[in-house]
PDB file of C-alpha atoms in Angstrom:
ATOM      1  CA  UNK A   1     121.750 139.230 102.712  1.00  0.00           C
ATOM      2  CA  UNK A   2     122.304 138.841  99.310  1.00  0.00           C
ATOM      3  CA  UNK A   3     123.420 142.287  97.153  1.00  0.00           C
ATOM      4  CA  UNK A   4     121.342 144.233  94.842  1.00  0.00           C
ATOM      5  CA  UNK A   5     121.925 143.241  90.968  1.00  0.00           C
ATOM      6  CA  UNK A   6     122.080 146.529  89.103  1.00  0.00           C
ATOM      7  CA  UNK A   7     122.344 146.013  84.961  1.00  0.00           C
ATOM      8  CA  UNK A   8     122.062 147.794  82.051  1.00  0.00           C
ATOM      9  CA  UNK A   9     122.661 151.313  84.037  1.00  0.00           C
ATOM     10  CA  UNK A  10     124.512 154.187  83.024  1.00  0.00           C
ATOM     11  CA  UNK A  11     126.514 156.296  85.942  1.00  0.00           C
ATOM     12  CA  UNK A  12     127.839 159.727  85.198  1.00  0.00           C
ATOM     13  CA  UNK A  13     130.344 161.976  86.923  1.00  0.00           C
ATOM     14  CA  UNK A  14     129.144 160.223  90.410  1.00  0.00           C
ATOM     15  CA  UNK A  15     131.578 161.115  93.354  1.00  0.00           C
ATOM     16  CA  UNK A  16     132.071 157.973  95.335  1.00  0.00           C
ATOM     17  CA  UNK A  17     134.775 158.901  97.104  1.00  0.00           C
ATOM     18  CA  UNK A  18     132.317 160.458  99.944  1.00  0.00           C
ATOM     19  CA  UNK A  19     129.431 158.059  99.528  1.00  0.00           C
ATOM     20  CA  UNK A  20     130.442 154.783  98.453  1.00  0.00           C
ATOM     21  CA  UNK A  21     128.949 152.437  95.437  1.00  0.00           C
ATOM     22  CA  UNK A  22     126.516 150.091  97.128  1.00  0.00           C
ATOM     23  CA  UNK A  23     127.951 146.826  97.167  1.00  0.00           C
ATOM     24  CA  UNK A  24     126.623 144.408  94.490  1.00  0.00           C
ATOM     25  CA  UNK A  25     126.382 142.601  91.412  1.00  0.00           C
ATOM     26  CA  UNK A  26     126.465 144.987  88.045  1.00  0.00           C
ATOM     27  CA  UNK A  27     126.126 143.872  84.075  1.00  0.00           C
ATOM     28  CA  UNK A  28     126.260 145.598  81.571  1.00  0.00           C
ATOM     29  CA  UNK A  29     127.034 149.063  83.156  1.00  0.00           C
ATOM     30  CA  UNK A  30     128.908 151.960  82.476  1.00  0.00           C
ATOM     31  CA  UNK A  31     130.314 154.197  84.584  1.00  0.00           C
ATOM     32  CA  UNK A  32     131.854 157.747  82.995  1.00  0.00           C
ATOM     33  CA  UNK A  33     133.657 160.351  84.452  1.00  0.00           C
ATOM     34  CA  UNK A  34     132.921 158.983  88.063  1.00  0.00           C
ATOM     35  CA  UNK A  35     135.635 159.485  91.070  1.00  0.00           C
ATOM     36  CA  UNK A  36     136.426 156.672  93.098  1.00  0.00           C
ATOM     37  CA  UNK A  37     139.826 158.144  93.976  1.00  0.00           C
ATOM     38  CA  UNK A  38     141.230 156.245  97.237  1.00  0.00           C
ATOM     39  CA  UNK A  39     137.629 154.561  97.564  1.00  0.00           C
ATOM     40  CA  UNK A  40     136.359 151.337  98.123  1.00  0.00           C
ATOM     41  CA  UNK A  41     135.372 149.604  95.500  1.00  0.00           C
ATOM     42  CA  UNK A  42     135.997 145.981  97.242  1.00  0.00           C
ATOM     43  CA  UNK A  43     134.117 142.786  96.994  1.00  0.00           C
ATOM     44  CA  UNK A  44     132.328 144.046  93.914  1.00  0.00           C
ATOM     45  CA  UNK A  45     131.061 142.386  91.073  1.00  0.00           C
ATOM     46  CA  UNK A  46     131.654 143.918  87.337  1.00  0.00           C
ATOM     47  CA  UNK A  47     130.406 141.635  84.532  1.00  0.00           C
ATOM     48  CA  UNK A  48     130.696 143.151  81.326  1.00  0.00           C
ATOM     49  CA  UNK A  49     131.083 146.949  82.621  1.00  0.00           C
ATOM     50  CA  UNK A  50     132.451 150.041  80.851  1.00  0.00           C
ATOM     51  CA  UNK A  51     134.602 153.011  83.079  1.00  0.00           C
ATOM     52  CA  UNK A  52     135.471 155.601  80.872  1.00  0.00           C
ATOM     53  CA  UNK A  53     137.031 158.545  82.028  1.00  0.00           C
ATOM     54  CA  UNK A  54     137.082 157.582  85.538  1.00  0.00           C
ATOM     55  CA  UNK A  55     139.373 158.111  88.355  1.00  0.00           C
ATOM     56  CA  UNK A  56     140.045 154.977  90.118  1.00  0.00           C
ATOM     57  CA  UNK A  57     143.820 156.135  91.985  1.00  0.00           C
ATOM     58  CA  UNK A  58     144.592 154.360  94.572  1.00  0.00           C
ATOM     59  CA  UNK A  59     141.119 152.351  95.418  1.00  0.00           C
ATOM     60  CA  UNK A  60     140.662 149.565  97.292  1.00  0.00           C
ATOM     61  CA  UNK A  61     139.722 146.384  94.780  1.00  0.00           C
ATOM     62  CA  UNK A  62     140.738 143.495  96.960  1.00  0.00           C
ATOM     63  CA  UNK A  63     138.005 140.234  96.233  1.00  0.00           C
ATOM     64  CA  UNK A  64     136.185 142.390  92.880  1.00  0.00           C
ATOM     65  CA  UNK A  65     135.207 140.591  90.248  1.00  0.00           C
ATOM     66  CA  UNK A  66     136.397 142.393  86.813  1.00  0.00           C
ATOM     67  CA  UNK A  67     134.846 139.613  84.084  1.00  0.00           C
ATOM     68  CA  UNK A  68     135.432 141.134  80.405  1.00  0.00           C
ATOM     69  CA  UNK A  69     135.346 144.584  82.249  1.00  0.00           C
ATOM     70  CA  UNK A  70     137.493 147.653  80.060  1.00  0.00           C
ATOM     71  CA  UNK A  71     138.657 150.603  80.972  1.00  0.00           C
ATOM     72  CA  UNK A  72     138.968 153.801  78.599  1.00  0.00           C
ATOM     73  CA  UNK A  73     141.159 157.227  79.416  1.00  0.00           C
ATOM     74  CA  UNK A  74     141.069 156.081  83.096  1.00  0.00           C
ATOM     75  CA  UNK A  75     143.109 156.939  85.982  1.00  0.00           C
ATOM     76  CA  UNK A  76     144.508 153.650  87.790  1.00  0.00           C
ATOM     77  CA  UNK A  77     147.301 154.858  89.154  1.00  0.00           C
ATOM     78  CA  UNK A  78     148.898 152.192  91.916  1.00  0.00           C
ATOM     79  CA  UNK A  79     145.923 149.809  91.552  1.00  0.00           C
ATOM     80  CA  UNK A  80     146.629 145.956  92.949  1.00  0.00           C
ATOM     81  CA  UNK A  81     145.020 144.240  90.427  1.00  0.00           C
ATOM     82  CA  UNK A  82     146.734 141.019  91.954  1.00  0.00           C
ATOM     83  CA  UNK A  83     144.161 141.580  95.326  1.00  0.00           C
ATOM     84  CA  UNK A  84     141.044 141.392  93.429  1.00  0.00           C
ATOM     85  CA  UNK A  85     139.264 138.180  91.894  1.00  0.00           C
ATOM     86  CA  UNK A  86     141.832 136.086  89.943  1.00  0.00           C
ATOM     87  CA  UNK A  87     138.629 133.086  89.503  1.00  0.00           C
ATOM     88  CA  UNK A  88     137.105 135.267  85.946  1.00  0.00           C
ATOM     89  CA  UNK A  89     139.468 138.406  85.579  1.00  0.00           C
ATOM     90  CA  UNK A  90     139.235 139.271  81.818  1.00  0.00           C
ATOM     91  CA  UNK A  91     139.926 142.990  81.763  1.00  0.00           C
ATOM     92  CA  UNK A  92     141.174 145.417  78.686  1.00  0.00           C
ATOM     93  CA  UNK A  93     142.793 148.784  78.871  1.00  0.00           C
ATOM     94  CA  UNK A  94     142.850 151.749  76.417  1.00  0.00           C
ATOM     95  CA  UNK A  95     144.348 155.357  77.026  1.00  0.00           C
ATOM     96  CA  UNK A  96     144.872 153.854  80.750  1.00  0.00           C
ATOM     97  CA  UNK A  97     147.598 156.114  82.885  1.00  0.00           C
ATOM     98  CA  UNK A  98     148.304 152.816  84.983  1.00  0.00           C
ATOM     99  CA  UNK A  99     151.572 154.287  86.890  1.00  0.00           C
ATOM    100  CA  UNK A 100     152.439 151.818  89.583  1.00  0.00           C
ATOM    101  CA  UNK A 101     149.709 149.474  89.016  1.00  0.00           C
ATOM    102  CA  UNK A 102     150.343 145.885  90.428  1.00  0.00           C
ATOM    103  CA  UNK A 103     149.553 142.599  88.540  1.00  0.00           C
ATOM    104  CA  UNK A 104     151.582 140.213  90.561  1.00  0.00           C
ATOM    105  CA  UNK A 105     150.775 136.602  89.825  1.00  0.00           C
ATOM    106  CA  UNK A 106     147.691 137.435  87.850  1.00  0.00           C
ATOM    107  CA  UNK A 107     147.248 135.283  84.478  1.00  0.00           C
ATOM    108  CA  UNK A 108     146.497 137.727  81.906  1.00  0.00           C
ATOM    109  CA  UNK A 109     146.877 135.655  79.005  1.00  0.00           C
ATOM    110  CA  UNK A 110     145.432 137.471  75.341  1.00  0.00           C
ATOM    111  CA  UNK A 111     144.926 141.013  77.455  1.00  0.00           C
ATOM    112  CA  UNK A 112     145.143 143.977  75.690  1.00  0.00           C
ATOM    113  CA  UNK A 113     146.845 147.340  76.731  1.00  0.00           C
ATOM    114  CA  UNK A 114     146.673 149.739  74.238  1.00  0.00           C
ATOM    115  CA  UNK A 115     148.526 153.684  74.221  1.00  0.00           C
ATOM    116  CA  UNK A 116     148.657 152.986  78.235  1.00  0.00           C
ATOM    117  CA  UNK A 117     151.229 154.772  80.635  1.00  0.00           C
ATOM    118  CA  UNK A 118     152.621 151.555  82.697  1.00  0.00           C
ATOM    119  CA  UNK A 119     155.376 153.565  84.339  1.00  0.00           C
ATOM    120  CA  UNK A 120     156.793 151.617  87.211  1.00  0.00           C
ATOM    121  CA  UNK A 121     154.201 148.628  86.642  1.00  0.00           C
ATOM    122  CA  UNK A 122     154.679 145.823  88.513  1.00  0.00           C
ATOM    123  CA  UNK A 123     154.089 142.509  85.957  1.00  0.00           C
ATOM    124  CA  UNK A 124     156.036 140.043  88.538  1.00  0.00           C
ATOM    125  CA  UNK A 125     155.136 136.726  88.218  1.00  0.00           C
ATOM    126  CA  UNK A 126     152.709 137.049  85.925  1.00  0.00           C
ATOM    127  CA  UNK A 127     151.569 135.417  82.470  1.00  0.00           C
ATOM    128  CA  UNK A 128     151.374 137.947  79.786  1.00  0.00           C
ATOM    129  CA  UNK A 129     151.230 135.373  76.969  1.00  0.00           C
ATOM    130  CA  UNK A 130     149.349 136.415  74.047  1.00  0.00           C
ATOM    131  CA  UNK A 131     148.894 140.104  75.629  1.00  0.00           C
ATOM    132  CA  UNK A 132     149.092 143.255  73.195  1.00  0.00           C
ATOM    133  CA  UNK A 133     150.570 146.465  74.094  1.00  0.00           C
ATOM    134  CA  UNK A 134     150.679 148.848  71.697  1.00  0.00           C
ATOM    135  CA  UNK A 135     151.993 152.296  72.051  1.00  0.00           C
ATOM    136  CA  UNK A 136     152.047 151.274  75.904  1.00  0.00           C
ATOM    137  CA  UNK A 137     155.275 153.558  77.984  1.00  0.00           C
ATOM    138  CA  UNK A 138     156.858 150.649  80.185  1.00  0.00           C
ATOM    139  CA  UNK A 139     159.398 153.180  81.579  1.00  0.00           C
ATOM    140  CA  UNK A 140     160.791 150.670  84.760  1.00  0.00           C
ATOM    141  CA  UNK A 141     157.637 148.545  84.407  1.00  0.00           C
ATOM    142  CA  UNK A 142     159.116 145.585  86.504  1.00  0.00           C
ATOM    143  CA  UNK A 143     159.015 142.245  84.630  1.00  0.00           C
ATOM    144  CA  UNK A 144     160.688 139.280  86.909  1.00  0.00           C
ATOM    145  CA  UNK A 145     159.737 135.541  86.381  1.00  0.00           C
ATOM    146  CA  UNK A 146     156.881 136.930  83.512  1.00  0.00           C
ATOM    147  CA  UNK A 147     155.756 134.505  81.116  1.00  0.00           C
ATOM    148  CA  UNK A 148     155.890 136.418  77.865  1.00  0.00           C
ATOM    149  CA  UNK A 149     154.931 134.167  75.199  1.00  0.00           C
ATOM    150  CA  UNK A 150     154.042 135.631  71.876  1.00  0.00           C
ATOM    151  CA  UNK A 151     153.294 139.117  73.730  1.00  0.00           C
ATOM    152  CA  UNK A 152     153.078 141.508  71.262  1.00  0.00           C
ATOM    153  CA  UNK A 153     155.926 144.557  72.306  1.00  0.00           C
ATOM    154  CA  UNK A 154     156.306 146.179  68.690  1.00  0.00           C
ATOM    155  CA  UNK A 155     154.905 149.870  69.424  1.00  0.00           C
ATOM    156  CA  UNK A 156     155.706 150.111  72.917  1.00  0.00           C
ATOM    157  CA  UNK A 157     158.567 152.148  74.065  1.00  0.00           C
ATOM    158  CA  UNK A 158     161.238 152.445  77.398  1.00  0.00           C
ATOM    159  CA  UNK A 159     160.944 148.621  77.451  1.00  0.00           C
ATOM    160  CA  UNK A 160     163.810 147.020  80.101  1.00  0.00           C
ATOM    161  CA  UNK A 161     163.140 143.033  80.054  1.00  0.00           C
ATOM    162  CA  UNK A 162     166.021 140.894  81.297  1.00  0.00           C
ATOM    163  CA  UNK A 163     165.594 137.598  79.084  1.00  0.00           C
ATOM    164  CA  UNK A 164     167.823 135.271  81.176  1.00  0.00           C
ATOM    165  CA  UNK A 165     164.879 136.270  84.347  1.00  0.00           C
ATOM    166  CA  UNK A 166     161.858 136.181  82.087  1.00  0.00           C
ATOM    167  CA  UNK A 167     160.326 133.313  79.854  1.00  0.00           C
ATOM    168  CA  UNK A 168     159.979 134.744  76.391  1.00  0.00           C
ATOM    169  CA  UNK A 169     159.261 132.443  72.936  1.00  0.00           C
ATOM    170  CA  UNK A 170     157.915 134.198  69.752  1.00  0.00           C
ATOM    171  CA  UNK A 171     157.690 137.513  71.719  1.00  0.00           C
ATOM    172  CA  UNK A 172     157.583 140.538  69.432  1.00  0.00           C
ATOM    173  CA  UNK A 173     159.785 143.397  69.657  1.00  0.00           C
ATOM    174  CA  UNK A 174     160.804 146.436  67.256  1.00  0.00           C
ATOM    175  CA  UNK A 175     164.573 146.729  66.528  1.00  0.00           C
ATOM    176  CA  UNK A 176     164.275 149.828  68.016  1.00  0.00           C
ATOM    177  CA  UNK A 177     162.860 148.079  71.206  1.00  0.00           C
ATOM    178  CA  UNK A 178     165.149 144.898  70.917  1.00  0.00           C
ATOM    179  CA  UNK A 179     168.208 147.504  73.001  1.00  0.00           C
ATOM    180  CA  UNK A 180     165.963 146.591  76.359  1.00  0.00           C
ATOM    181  CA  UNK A 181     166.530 143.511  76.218  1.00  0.00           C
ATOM    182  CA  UNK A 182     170.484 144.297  76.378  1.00  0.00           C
ATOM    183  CA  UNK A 183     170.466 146.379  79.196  1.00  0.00           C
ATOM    184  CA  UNK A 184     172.396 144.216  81.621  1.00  0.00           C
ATOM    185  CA  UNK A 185     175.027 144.089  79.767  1.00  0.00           C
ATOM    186  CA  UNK A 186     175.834 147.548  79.206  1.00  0.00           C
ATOM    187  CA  UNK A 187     176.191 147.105  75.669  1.00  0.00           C
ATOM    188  CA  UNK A 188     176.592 150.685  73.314  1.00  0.00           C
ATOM    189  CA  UNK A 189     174.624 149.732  70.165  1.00  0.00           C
ATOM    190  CA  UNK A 190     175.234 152.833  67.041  1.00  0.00           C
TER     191      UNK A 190
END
């Protein structure tokens, strides 16, 4: 049975944590102020979608396809990005509180996190080259084996990236950011 194609819609302050999103393909949609807290949002496809406003905490996204999918002012608290679709994941995040989010393994080269709250991220693995994140709070965002070529750091703050466990080249800090980088070796910089 093959699933519905839905494009071109607009969904607004839906509740799917009671009744879930029928499973299928959707283009070009937005979805604003929905809930999908702790829901099911598995082996969907989003191709060129919009959530803004939306509460996606703790959802289910293992097999989804997110292809040039953004999120705006969004909840995504302890997400597993690294469960869903790796084959076309091109996602962007602005005003995102993404506390405890998981992108283990994922390539996210060129992806762009802008003003988001990636407290206790999990980045492990991963290939952040090219990636922006400005104003972004990595407070303990976990960054182990990361390939960080020419990320852009500059305007992100509480950043804690051990350079002997992580592959940067041309990766852009601030000075005031640069003191991260020294953490290890308990170094008092005046």
């Amino acid at each position: 049975m093959n699933a519905p194609f839905i494009a071109d819609r607009t969904f607004v302050n839906e509740d799917f944590t009671s009744s879930r999103l029928k499973k299928g393909d959707y283009e070009n949609c937005v979805f604003e102020g929905c809930l999908f807290k702790e829901g099911y949002l598995d082996n969907q496809n989003f191709m060129e979608c919009e959530f803004v406003n939306c509460d996606l905490t703790n959802s289910n996204i293992k097999h989804t396809i997110f292809k040039e999918t953004s999120f705006k002012g969004c909840k995504l608290t302890g997400l597993r990005f690294e469960e869903c679709n790796h084959l076309l994941l091109s996602i962007r995040f602005v005003d995102c509180n993404m506390t405890l989010t998981s992108f283990n393994g994922l390539a996210l080269k060129g992806t762009f996190f802008s003003n988001c709250i990636l407290q206790e991220s999990d980045f492990t693995d991963s290939d952040l080259s090219f990636a922006q994140l400005p104003y972004c709070n990595l407070k303990k965002a976990i960054f182990e084996n990361t390939v960080l070529h020419q990320t852009d750091f500059t305007e992100s703050i509480e950043i804690d990236i051990d350079p002997a466990l992580n592959q940067l080249k041309k990766t852009k800090f601030s000075k005031e950011n640069v003191i991260g980088l020294l953490k290890k070796y308990d170094i008092v910089v005046t």
